[in-house]
Short mmCIF file of C-alpha atoms in Angstrom, two decimals:
data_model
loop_
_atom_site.label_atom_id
_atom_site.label_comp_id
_atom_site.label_asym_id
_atom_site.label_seq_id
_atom_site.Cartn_x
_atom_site.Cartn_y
_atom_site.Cartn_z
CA UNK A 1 -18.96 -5.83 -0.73
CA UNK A 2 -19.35 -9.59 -0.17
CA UNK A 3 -21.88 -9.47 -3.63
CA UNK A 4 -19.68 -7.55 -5.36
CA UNK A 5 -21.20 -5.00 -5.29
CA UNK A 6 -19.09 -0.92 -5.61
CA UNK A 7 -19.04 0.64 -2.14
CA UNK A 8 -16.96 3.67 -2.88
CA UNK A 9 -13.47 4.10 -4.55
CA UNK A 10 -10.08 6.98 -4.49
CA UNK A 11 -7.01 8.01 -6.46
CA UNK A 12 -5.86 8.66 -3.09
CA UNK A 13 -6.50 12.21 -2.85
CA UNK A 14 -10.73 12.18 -2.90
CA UNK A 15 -12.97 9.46 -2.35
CA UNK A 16 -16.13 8.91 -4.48
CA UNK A 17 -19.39 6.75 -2.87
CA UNK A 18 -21.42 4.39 -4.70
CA UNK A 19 -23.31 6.71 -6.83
CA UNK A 20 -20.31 8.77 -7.79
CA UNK A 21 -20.81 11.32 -5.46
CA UNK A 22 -17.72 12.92 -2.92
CA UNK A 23 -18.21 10.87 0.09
CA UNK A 24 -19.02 12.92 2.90
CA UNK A 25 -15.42 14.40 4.70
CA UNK A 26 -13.81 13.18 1.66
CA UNK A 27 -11.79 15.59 0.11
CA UNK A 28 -7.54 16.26 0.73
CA UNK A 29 -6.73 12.97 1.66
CA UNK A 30 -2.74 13.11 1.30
CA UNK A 31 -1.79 11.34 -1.89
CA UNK A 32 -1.83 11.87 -5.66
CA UNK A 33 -2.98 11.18 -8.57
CA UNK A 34 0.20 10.99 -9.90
CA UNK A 35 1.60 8.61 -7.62
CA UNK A 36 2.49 5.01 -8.86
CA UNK A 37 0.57 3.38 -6.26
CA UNK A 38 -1.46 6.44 -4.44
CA UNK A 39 -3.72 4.60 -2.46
CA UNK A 40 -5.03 0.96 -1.69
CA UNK A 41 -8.23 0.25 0.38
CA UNK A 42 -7.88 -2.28 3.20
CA UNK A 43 -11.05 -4.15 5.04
CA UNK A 44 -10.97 -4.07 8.46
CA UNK A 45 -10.98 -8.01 9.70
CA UNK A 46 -13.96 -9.02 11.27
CA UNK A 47 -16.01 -5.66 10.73
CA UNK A 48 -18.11 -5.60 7.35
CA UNK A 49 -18.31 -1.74 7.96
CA UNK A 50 -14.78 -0.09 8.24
CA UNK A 51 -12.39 0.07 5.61
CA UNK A 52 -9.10 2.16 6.06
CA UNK A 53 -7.31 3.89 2.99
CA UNK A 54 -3.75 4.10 2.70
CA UNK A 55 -1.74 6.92 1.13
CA UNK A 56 1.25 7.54 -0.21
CA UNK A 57 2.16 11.05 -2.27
CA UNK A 58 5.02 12.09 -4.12
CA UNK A 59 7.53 14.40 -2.85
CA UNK A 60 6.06 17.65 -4.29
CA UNK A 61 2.73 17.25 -3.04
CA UNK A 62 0.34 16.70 -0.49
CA UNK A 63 2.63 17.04 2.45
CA UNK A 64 5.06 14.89 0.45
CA UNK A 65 5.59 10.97 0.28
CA UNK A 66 4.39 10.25 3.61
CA UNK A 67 2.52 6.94 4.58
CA UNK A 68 -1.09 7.95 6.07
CA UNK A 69 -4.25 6.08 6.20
CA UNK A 70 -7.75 6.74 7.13
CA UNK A 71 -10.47 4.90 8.23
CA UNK A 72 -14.28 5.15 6.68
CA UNK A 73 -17.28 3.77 8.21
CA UNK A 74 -20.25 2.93 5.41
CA UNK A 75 -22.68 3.35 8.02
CA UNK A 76 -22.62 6.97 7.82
CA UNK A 77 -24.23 8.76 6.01
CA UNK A 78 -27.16 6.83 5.08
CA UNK A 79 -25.13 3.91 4.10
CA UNK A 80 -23.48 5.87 1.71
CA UNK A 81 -20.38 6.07 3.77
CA UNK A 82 -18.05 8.96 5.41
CA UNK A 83 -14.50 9.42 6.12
CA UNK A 84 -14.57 9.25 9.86
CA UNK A 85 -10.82 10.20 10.04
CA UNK A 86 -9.69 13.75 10.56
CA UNK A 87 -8.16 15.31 7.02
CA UNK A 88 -5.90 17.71 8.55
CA UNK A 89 -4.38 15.52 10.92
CA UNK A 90 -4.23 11.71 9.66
CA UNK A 91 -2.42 9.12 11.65
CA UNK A 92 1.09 8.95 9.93
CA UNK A 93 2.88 6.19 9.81
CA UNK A 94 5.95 6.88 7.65
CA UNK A 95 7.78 10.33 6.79
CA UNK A 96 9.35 9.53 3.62
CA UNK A 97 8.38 6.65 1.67
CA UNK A 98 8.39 5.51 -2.27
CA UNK A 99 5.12 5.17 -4.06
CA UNK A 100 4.69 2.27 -3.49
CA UNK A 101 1.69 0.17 -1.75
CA UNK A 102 1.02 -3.61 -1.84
CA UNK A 103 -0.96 -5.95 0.24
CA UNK A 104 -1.62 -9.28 1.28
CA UNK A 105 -3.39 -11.65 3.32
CA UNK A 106 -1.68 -13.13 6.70
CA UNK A 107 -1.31 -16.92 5.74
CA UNK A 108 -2.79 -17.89 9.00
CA UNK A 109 -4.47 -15.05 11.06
CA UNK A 110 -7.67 -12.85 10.20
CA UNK A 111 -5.26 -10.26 8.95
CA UNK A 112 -3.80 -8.04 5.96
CA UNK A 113 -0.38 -6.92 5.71
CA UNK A 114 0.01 -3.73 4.25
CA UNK A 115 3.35 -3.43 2.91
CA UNK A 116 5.76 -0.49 1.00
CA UNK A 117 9.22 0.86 0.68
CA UNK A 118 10.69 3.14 2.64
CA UNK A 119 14.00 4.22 4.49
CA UNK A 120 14.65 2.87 7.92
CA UNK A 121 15.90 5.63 9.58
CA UNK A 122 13.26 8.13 8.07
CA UNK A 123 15.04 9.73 5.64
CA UNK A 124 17.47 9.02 2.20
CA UNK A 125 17.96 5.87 0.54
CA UNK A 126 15.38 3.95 0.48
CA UNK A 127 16.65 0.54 2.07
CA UNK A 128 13.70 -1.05 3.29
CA UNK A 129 10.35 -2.36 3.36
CA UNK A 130 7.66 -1.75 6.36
CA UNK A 131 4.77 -4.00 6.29
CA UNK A 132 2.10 -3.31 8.85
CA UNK A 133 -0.48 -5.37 10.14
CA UNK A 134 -4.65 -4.77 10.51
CA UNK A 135 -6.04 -7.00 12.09
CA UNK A 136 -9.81 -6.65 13.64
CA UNK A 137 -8.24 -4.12 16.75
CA UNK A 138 -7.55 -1.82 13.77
CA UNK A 139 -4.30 -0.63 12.30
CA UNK A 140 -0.73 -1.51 14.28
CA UNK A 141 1.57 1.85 13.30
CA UNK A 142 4.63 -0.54 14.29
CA UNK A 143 5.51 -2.37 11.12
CA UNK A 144 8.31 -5.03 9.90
CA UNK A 145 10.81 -3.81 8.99
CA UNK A 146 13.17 -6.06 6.89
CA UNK A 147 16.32 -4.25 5.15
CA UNK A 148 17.06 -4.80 1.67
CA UNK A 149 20.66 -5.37 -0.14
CA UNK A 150 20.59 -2.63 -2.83
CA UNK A 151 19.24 0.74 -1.64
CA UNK A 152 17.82 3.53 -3.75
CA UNK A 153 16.89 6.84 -4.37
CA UNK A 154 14.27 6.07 -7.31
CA UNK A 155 11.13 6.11 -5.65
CA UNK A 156 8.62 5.44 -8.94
CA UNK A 157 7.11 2.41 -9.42
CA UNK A 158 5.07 -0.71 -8.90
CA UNK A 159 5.03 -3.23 -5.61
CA UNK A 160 3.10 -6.54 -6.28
CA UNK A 161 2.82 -9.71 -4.36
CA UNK A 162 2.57 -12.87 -5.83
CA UNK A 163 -1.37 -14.64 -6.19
CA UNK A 164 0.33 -17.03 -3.11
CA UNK A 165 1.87 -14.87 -1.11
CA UNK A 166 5.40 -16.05 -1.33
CA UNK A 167 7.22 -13.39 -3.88
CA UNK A 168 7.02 -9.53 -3.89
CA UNK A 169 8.29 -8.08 -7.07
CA UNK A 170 9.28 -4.09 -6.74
CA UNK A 171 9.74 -2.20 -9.65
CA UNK A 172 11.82 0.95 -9.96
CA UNK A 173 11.86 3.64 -12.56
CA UNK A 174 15.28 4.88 -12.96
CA UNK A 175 16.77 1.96 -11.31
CA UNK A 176 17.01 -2.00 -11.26
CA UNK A 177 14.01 -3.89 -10.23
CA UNK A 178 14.03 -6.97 -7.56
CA UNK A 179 12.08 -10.33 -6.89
CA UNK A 180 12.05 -11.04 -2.97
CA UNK A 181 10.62 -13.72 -0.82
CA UNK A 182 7.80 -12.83 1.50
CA UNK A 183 7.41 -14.70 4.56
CA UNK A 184 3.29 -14.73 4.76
CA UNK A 185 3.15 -15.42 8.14
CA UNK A 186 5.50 -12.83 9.72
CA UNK A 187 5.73 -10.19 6.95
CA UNK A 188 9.47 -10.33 6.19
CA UNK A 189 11.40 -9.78 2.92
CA UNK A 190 14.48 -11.29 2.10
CA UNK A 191 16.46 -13.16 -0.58
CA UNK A 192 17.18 -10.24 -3.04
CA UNK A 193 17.48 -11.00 -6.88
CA UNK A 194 17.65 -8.34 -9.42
CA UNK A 195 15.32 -9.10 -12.38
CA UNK A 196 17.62 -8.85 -15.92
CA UNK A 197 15.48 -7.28 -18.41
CA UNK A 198 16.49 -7.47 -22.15
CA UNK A 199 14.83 -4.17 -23.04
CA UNK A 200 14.92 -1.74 -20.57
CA UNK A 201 16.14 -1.96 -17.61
CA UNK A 202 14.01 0.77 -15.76
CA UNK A 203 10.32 -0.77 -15.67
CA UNK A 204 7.16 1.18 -14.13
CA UNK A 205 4.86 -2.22 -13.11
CA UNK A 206 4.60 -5.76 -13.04
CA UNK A 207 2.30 -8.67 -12.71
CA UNK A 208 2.81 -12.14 -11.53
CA UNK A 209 0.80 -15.45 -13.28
CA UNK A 210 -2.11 -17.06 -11.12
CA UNK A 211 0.21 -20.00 -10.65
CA UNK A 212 3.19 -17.72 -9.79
CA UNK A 213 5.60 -19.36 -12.49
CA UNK A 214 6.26 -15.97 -14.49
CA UNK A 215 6.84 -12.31 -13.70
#
């Protein structure tokens, strides 16, 4: 919270509340432990209350790599929270995806984009990212889409955004990694440049410095 308080936490498959309990309706959410970036928790704008979780799997599991999210309310329960959203029937947002989750405030609006890498058309390469907006009316399943200049298959790996908002750095086991621009205010990617690693070429993660000079 706001104090800094724990309010609950997931490795995208069951949430825990504040004491390290299951939260209540909070088993089988769809995505795995074993997923590079299995699930991130977004606020809902303007509601100290809701949070939604976002899911991603891997392609063996859990109904595969599918986008999902859920939405939890910690007023139920006793404060202690509940998964409000159906388990068996999350809103879906994306049949085939990478594992890969990032997000990042709107430079302007009361909003969070929510951001990964997927395939335009729904299935194959993967050739593109989708970032989708919350905003305080809740979750908009119609993302950007902005198309990217060197698909692939590899779908392991790390999405970060820069402390500022302007770069997103995906990484790719099994496969190059890229530095893009991100336009903060409209949630496109563009401006490809493959990162040249001296080591290895396939990298996992990444981080950016606080004053976004180095990768």
């Amino acid at each position: 919270d706001e104090s800094g308080q724990l309010l609950f936490y997931t490795d995208g498959s069951v949430v825990f509340d504040r004491s390290h309990q299951i939260m209540q309706n909070g088993q089988g959410l769809r995505g795995d432990p074993s997923s590079s970036q299995s699930a991130i928790i977004i606020p809902k704008p303007q509601d100290p209350n809701i949070y939604y979780i976002f899911t991603v799997a891997i392609a063996q599991s859990n109904g595969g790599d599918k986008v999902h999210y859920y939405e939890v309310d910690m007023t139920a329960n006793s404060g202690f929270g509940a998964v409000t959203t159906d388990i068996n029937n999350p809103p879906l947002l994306i049949e085939e995806a990478s594992e890969k989750l990032s997000a990042i405030n709107h430079s302007v609006n009361d909003e969070i984009f929510v951001t990964t890498y997927a395939n335009s058309t729904g299935f194959g390469f993967f050739d593109s990212f989708h970032t989708f907006t919350v905003s305080a009316t809740g979750v908009n399943p119609i993302p950007v889409i902005s198309t990217v200049a060197t698909p692939t298959l590899a779908r392991r790996g790390y999405l970060k955004f820069s402390p500022d908002g302007r770069f997103l750095v995906s990484c790719t086991m099994g496969a190059q990694s890229y530095l893009y621009d991100f336009e903060q205010s409209t949630g496109i990617v563009s401006n490809e440049r493959q990162l040249t690693l001296t080591i290895n070429q396939a990298v996992s993660g990444a981080a950016i410095s606080p004053d976004c000079s180095f990768i």
